[in-house]
Tab-separated table of C-alpha atoms and ligand atoms in Angstrom:
chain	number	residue	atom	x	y	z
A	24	UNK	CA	70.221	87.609	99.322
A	25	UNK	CA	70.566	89.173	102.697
A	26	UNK	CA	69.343	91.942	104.342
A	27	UNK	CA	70.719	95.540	103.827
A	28	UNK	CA	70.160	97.650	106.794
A	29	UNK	CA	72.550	97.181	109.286
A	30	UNK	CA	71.954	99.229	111.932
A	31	UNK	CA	74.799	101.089	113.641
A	32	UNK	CA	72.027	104.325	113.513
A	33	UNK	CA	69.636	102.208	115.163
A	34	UNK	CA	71.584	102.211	118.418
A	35	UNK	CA	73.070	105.388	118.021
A	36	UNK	CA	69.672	107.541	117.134
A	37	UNK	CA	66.613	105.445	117.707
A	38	UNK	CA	63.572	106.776	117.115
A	39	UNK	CA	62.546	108.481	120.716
A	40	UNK	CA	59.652	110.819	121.244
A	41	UNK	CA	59.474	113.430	123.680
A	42	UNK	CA	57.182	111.655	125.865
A	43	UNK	CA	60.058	108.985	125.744
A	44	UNK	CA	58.200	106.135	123.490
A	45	UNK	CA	60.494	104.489	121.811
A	46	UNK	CA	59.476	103.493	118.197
A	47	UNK	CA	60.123	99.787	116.943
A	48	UNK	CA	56.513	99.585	114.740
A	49	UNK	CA	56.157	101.046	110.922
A	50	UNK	CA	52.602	101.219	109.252
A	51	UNK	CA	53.796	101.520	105.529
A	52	UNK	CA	50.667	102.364	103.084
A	53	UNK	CA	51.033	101.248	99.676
A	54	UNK	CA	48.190	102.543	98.066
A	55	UNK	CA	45.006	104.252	99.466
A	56	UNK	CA	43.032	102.393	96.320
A	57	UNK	CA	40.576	99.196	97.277
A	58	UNK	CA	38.451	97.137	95.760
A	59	UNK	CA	35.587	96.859	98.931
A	60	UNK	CA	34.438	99.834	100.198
A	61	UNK	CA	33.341	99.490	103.429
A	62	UNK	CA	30.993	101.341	105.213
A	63	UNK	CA	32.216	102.700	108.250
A	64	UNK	CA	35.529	103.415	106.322
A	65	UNK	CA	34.889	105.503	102.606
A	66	UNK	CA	32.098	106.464	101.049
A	67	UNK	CA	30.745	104.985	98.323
A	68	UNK	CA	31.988	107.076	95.426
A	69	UNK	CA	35.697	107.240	97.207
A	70	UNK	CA	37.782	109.397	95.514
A	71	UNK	CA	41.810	108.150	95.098
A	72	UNK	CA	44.590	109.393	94.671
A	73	UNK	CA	46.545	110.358	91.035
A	74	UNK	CA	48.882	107.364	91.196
A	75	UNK	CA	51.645	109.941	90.079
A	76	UNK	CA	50.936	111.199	93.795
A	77	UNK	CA	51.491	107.567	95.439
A	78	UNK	CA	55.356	106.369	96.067
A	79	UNK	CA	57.015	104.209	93.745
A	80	UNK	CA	58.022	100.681	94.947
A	81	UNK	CA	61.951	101.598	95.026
A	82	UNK	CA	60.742	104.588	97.133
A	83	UNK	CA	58.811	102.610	99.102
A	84	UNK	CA	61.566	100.270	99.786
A	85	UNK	CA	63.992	103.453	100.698
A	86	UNK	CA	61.976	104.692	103.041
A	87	UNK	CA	61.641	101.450	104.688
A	88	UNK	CA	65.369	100.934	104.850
A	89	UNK	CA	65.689	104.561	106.901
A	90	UNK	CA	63.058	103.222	109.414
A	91	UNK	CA	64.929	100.344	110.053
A	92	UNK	CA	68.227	101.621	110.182
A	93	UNK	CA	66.293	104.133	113.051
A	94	UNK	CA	65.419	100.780	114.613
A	95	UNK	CA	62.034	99.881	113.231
A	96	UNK	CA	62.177	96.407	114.254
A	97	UNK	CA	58.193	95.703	112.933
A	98	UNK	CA	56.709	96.628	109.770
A	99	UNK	CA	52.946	96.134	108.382
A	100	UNK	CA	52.069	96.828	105.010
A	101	UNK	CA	48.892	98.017	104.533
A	102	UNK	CA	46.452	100.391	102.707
A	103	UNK	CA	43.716	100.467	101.187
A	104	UNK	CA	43.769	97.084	100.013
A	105	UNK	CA	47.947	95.982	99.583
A	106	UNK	CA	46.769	93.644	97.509
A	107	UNK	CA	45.253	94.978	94.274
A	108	UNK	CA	49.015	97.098	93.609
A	109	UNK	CA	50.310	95.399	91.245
A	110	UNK	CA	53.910	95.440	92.104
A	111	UNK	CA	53.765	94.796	96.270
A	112	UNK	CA	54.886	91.199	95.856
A	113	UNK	CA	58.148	93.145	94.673
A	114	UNK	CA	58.203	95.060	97.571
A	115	UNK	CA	57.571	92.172	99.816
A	116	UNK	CA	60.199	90.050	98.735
A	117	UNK	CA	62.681	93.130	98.953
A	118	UNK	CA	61.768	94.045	102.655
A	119	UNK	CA	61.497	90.300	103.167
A	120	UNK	CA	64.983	90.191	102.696
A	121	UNK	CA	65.887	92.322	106.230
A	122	UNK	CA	64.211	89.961	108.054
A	123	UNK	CA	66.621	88.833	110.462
A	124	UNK	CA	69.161	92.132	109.629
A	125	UNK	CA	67.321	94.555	111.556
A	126	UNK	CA	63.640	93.603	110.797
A	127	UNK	CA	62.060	90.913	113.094
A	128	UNK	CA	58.604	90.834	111.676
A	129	UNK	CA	57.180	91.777	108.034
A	130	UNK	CA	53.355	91.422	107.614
A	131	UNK	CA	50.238	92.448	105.738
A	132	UNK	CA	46.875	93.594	106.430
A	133	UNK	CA	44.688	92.748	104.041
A	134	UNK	CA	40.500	92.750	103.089
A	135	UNK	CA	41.163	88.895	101.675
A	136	UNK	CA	39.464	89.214	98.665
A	137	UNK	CA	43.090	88.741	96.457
A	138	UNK	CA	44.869	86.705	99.070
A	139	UNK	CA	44.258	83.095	97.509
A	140	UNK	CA	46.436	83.817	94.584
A	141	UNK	CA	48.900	85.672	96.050
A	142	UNK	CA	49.456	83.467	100.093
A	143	UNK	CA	52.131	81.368	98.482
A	144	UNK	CA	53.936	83.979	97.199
A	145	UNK	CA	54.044	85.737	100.351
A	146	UNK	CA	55.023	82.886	102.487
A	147	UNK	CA	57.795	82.999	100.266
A	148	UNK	CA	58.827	86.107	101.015
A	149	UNK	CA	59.380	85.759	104.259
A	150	UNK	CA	55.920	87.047	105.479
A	151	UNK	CA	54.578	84.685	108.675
A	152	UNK	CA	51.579	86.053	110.016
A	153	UNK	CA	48.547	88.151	108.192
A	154	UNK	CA	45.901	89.851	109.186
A	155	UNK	CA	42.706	89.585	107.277
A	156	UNK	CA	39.743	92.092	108.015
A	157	UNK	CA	36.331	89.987	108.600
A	158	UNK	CA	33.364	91.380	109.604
A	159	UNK	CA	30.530	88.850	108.814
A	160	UNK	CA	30.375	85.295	107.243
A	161	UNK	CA	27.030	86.099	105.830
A	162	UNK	CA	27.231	86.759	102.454
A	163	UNK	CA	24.101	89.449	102.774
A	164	UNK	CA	25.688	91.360	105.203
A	165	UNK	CA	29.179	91.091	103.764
A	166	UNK	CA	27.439	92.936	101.031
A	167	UNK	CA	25.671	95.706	102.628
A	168	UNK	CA	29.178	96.201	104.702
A	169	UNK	CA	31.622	96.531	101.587
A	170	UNK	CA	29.231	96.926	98.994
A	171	UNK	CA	31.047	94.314	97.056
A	172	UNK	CA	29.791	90.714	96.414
A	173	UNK	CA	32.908	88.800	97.106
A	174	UNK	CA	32.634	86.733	100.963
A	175	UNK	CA	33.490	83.537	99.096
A	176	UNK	CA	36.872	85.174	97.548
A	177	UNK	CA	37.981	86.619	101.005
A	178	UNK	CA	36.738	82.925	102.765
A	179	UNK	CA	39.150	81.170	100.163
A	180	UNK	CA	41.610	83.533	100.561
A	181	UNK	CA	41.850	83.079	104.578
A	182	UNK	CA	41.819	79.066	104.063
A	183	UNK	CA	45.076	79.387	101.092
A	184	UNK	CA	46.801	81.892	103.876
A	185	UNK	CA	46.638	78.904	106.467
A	186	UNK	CA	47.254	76.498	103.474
A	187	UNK	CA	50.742	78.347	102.381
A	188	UNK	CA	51.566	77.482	106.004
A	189	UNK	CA	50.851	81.994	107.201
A	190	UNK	CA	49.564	82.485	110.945
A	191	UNK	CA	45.818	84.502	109.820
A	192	UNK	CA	44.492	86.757	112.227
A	193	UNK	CA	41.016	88.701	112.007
A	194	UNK	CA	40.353	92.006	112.358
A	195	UNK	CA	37.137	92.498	113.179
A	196	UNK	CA	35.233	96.218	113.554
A	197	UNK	CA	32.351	96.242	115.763
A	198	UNK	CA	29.630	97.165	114.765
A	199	UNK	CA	25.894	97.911	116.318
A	200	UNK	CA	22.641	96.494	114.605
A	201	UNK	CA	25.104	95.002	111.870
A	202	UNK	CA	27.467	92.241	112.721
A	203	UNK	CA	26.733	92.731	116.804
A	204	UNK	CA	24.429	89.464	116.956
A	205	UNK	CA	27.054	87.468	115.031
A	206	UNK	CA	30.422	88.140	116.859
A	207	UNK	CA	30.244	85.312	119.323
A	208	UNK	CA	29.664	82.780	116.144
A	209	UNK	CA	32.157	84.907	114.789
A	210	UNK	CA	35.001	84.350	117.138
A	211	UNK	CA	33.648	80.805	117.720
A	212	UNK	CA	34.572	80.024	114.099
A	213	UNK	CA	37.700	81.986	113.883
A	214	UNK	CA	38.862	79.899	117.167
A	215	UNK	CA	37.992	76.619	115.873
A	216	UNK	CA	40.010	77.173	112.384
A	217	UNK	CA	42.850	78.601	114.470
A	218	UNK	CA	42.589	82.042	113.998
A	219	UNK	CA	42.891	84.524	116.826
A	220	UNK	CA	40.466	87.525	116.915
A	221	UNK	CA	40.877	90.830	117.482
A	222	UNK	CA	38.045	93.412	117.808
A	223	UNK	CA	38.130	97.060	116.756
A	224	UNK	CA	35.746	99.717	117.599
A	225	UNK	CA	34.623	102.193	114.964
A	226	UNK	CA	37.007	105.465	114.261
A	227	UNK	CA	35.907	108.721	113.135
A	228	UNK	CA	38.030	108.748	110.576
A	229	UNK	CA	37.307	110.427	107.213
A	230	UNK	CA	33.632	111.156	106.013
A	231	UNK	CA	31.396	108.407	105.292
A	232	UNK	CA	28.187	108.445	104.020
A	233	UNK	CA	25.888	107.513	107.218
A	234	UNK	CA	26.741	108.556	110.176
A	235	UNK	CA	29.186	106.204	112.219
A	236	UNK	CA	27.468	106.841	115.627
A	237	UNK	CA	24.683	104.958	114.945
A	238	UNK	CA	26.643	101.922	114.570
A	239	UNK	CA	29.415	103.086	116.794
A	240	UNK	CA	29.527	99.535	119.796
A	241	UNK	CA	31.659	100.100	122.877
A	242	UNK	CA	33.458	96.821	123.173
A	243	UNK	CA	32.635	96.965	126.942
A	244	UNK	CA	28.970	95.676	126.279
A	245	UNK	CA	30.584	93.121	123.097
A	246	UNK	CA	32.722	91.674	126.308
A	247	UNK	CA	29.904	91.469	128.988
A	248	UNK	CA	27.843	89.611	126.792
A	249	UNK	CA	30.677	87.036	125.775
A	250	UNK	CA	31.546	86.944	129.345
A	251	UNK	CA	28.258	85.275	129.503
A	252	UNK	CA	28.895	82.688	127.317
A	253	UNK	CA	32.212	81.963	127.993
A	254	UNK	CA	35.102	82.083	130.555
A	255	UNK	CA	37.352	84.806	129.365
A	256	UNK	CA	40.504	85.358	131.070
A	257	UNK	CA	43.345	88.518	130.737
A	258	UNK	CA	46.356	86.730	128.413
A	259	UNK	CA	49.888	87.718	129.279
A	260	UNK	CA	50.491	87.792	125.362
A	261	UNK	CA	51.271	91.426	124.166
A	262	UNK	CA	52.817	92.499	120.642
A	263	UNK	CA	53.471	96.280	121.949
A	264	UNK	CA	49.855	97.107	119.664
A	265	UNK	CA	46.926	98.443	121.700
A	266	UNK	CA	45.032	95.451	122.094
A	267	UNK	CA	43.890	94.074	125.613
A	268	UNK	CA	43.929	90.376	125.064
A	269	UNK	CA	41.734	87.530	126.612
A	270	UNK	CA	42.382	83.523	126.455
A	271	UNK	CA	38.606	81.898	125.763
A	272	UNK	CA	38.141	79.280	127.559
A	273	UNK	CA	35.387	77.430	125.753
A	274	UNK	CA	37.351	78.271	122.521
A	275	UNK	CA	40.949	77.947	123.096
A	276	UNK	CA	41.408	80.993	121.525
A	277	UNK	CA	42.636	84.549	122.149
A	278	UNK	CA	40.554	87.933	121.633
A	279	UNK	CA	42.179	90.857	120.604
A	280	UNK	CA	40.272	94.381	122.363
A	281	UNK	CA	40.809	97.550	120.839
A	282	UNK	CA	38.682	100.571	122.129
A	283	UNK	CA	40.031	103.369	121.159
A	284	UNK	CA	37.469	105.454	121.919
A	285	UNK	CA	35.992	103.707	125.280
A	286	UNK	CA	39.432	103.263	126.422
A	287	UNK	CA	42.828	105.058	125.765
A	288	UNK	CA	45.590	102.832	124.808
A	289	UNK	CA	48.029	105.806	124.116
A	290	UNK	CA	50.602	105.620	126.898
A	291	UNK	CA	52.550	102.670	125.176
A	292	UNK	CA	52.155	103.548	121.345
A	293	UNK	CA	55.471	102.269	119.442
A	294	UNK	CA	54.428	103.453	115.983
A	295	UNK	CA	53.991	105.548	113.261
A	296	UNK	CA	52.213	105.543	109.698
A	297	UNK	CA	53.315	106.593	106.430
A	298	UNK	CA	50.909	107.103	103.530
A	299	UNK	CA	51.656	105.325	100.185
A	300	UNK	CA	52.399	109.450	99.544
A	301	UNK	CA	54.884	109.203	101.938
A	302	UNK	CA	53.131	111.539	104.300
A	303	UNK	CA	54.263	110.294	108.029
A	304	UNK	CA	51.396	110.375	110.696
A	305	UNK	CA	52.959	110.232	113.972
A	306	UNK	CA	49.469	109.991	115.580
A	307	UNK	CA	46.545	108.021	113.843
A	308	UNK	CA	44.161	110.535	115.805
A	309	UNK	CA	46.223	113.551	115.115
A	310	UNK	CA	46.868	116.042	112.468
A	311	UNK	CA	50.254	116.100	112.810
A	312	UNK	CA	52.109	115.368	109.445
A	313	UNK	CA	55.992	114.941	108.030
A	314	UNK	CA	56.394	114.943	104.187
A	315	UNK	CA	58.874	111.898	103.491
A	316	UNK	CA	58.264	112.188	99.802
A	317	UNK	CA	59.449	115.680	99.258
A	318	UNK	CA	62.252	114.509	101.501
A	319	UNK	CA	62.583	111.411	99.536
A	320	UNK	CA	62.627	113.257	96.624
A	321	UNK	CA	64.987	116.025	97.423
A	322	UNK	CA	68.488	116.798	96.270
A	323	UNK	CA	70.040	115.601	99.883
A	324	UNK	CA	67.374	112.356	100.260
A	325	UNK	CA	69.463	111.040	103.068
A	326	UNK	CA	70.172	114.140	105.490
A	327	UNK	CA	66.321	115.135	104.684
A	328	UNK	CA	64.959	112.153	105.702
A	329	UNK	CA	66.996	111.645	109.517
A	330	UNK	CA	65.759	115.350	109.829
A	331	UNK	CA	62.199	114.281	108.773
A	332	UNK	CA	62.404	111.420	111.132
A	333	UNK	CA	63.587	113.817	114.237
A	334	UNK	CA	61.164	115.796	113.284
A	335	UNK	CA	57.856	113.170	113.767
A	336	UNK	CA	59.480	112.511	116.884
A	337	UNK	CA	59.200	116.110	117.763
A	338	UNK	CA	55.643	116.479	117.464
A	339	UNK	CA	54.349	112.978	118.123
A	340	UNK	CA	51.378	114.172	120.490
A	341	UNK	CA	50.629	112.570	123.636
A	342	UNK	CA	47.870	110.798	122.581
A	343	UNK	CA	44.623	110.996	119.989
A	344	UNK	CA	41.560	113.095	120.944
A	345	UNK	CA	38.891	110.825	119.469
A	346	UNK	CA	35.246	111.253	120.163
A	347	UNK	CA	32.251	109.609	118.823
A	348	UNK	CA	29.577	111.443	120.788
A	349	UNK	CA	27.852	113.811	118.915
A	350	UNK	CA	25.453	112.629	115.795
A	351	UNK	CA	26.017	114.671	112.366
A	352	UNK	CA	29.354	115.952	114.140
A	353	UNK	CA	32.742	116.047	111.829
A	354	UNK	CA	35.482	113.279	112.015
A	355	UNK	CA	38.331	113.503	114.332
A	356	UNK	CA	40.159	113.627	110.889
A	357	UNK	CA	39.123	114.417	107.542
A	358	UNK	CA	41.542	111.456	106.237
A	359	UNK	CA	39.690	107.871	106.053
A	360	UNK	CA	41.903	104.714	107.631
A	361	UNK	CA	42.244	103.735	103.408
A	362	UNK	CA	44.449	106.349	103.610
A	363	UNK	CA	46.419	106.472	106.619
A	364	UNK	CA	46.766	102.616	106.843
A	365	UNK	CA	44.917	100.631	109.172
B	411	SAM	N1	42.063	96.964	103.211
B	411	SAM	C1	42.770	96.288	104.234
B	411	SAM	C2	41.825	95.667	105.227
B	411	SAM	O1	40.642	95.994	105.210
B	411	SAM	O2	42.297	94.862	106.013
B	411	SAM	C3	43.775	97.136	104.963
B	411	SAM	C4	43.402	98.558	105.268
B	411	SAM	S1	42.018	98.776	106.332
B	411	SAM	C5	41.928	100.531	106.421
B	411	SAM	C6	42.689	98.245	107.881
B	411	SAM	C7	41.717	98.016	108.988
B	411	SAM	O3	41.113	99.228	109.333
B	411	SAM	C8	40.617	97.039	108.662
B	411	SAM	O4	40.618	96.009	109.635
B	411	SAM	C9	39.354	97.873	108.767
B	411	SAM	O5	38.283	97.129	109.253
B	411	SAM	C10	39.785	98.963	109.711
B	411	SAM	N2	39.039	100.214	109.588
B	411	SAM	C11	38.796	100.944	108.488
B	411	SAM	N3	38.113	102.073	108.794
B	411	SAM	C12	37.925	102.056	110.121
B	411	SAM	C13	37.310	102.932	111.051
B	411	SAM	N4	36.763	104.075	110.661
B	411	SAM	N5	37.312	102.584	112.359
B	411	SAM	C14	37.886	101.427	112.779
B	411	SAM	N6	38.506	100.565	111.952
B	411	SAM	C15	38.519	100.863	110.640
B	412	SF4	FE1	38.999	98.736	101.786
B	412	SF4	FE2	40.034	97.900	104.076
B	412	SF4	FE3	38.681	100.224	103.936
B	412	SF4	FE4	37.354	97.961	103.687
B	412	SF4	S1	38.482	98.632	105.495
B	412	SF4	S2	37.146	99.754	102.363
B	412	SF4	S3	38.789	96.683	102.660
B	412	SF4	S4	40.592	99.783	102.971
């Protein structure tokens, strides 16, 4: 079936902030729920969300067709972990369906751990590429980072992606007396199986039961010490995100940078992120907020929503004010990544 959202809107009101960034890239969260729990990202005893609270899938898929009629030409679904809702294939295959009618990309970030049973299903929606978060391939350390027991799941899960015939890149956070000894090994492995890398410093985002400072790792010093090892040279390749990337040499491969605390990438942002409450971010950083649902679920949906959209594009700040500086010091933002979207 093809695609629904045509997009006369798109070139009459695209989505334009007052800094004049135009907006092409959607972070959709589908549930704030996950099955890992990650250190540097929720405590251990997370609390989620009522699911009452979280968008249905046909609201989901709504929303998604305003964006794109704005001229979203990118979206990532995300969470929490996509994965464990048990009704996003739906949602994939629907949104898979504007691929090519106003959409150019669809794609997924997920931890892994549920992506071997679902990879063909979501090559056959029309998803290409996915991005699967890796921190460590040893199992003892996978452990102490998520809590969970469950490297081998995510490791299959990575090998079906690339078996249903999906581009799988890694996400990988950064991370100081943890994983910092293994990233060259890391990337080495990723390179060799085809996978590009991309690197991610830690956020303040949300309360977490350590303190993140302690593991917080400028990517400046992960990048002097590969430069050591290997020849790493600037890429032209950009996908309008706020990675810095780097051809390896040695490798073959490409490194993805993302420092948004040693280096501010703000200038260029081309998104926004929606909770799977339908609460739009305009800033990861910020505290800025725009309630889609109660728009969504208002007696004029349609006319609420454009004026919700003007509205994020209103008070889309300049750029995020994150700082990672002080020990015992409160988050940037009270909300963790889980629910924002990563
Ligand atoms: N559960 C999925 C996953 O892990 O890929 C998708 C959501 S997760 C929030 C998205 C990304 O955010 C992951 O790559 C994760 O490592 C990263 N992340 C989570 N909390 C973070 C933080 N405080 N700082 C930096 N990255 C973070
Ligand atoms: Fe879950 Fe992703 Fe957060 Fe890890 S980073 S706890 S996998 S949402």
């Amino acid at each position: 079936m093809e695609g629904t959202a045509a997009s006369p809107l798109a070139a009459a009101r695209p989505l334009v902030d007052t800094f004049q960034r135009r907006i092409t890239y959607l972070r959709l969260s589908v549930t704030d729920r996950c099955d890992l729990r990650c250190s540097y990202c929720m405590p251990e005893k997370m609390k989620f969300l009522p699911r009452a609270e979280v968008l249905s899938l046909e609201e989901l898929h709504r929303l998604s067709l305003a964006f794109i009629a704005r001229g979203v030409r990118r979206i990532r679904l995300t969470g929490g972990e996509p994965l464990v809702r048990s009704d996003m294939i739906d949602l994939v295959r629907a949104l898979g369906r504007e691929v090519g009618y106003g959409l150019d990309e669809l794609t997924l970030t997920t931890n892994g751990t549920r992506l071997a049973d679902h990879a063909d299903a979501l090559a056959a929606a029309g998803i290409v590429r996915v991005n699967v978060s890796l921190d460590t391939r040893d199992p003892a350390l996978f452990e102490q980072l998520t809590r969970r027991n469950q490297l081998s799941q995510v490791l299959d899960g990575i090998a079906a992606a690339q078996a249903a015939g999906l581009k799988v890149k890694l996400n990988t956070v950064a991370l100081k007396g943890l994983n910092e000894g293994e990233l060259p090994d890391l990337i080495a492995w990723a390179h060799g199986q085809g996978h590009d890398v991309t690197l991610i410093e830690t956020m303040p985002l949300g309360e977490v039961d350590g303190d993140r400072i302690d593991h917080y790792l400028p990517l400046g010093e992960v990048k002097a010490r590969l430069d050591a090892r290997w020849t790493l040279s600037p890429s032209n390749h950009r996908t309008g995100g706020p990675a810095r990337y780097f051809d390896v040499a040695e490798t073959g491969g490409r490194l993805g940078l993302i420092t948004p605390l040693s280096n501010n990438f703000c200038e260029g942002c081309n998104r926004l992120r929606v909770t799977a409450t339908g609460q739009l971010y305009p800033c990861l950083g910020g505290g800025e907020q725009v309630d889609l649902r109660a728009a969504l679920r208002s007696a004029d949906p349609e006319f609420r929503l454009e004026a919700a959209l003007d509205e994020a594009m209103r008070i889309k700040p300049e750029k995020h004010h994150f700082r990672i500086d002080t020990r015992g010091a409160a988050p940037a933002q009270p909300r963790h990544m889980s629910m924002t979207g990563g």
